[in-house]
PDB file of C-alpha atoms in Angstrom:
ATOM      1  CA  MET A   1      47.321 -54.037 -23.894  1.00  0.00           C
ATOM      2  CA  THR A   2      47.099 -52.623 -20.378  1.00  0.00           C
ATOM      3  CA  GLN A   3      43.492 -51.646 -21.032  1.00  0.00           C
ATOM      4  CA  HIS A   4      42.600 -55.205 -22.012  1.00  0.00           C
ATOM      5  CA  LYS A   5      44.283 -56.557 -18.895  1.00  0.00           C
ATOM      6  CA  ARG A   6      42.344 -54.149 -16.694  1.00  0.00           C
ATOM      7  CA  LEU A   7      39.098 -55.137 -18.412  1.00  0.00           C
ATOM      8  CA  GLU A   8      39.861 -58.787 -17.668  1.00  0.00           C
ATOM      9  CA  ARG A   9      40.411 -57.992 -13.995  1.00  0.00           C
ATOM     10  CA  VAL A  10      37.127 -56.064 -13.836  1.00  0.00           C
ATOM     11  CA  GLU A  11      35.308 -58.936 -15.520  1.00  0.00           C
ATOM     12  CA  ALA A  12      36.777 -61.456 -13.082  1.00  0.00           C
ATOM     13  CA  THR A  13      35.778 -59.295 -10.118  1.00  0.00           C
ATOM     14  CA  PHE A  14      32.272 -58.892 -11.538  1.00  0.00           C
ATOM     15  CA  ASN A  15      31.916 -62.634 -12.117  1.00  0.00           C
ATOM     16  CA  GLN A  16      33.060 -63.309  -8.555  1.00  0.00           C
ATOM     17  CA  ALA A  17      30.521 -60.824  -7.196  1.00  0.00           C
ATOM     18  CA  VAL A  18      27.713 -62.389  -9.227  1.00  0.00           C
ATOM     19  CA  LEU A  19      28.693 -65.876  -8.086  1.00  0.00           C
ATOM     20  CA  ASP A  20      28.793 -64.645  -4.504  1.00  0.00           C
ATOM     21  CA  TYR A  21      25.329 -63.113  -4.897  1.00  0.00           C
ATOM     22  CA  PHE A  22      23.769 -66.264  -6.324  1.00  0.00           C
ATOM     23  CA  VAL A  23      25.367 -68.470  -3.659  1.00  0.00           C
ATOM     24  CA  ARG A  24      23.976 -66.179  -0.971  1.00  0.00           C
ATOM     25  CA  GLN A  25      20.511 -66.221  -2.549  1.00  0.00           C
ATOM     26  CA  TYR A  26      20.673 -70.015  -2.826  1.00  0.00           C
ATOM     27  CA  ARG A  27      21.661 -70.407   0.825  1.00  0.00           C
ATOM     28  CA  ASN A  28      18.940 -68.005   1.914  1.00  0.00           C
ATOM     29  CA  GLY A  29      16.366 -70.027  -0.010  1.00  0.00           C
ATOM     30  CA  ASP A  30      17.737 -73.189   1.539  1.00  0.00           C
ATOM     31  CA  ASP A  31      17.381 -71.734   5.025  1.00  0.00           C
ATOM     32  CA  ASN A  32      13.805 -70.703   4.324  1.00  0.00           C
ATOM     33  CA  GLN A  33      12.919 -74.235   3.251  1.00  0.00           C
ATOM     34  CA  GLN A  34      14.351 -75.770   6.424  1.00  0.00           C
ATOM     35  CA  SER A  35      12.333 -73.568   8.800  1.00  0.00           C
ATOM     36  CA  ASP A  36       9.651 -76.159   9.604  1.00  0.00           C
TER      37      ASP A  36
END
């Protein structure tokens, strides 16, 4: 049971990191488009 709980926490952290990464990439792309 504890193992499953730890796996859930790792998965949540991973999902948050991935979301963070995509948001950063999206904002970077947005900045590049507004450079004119």
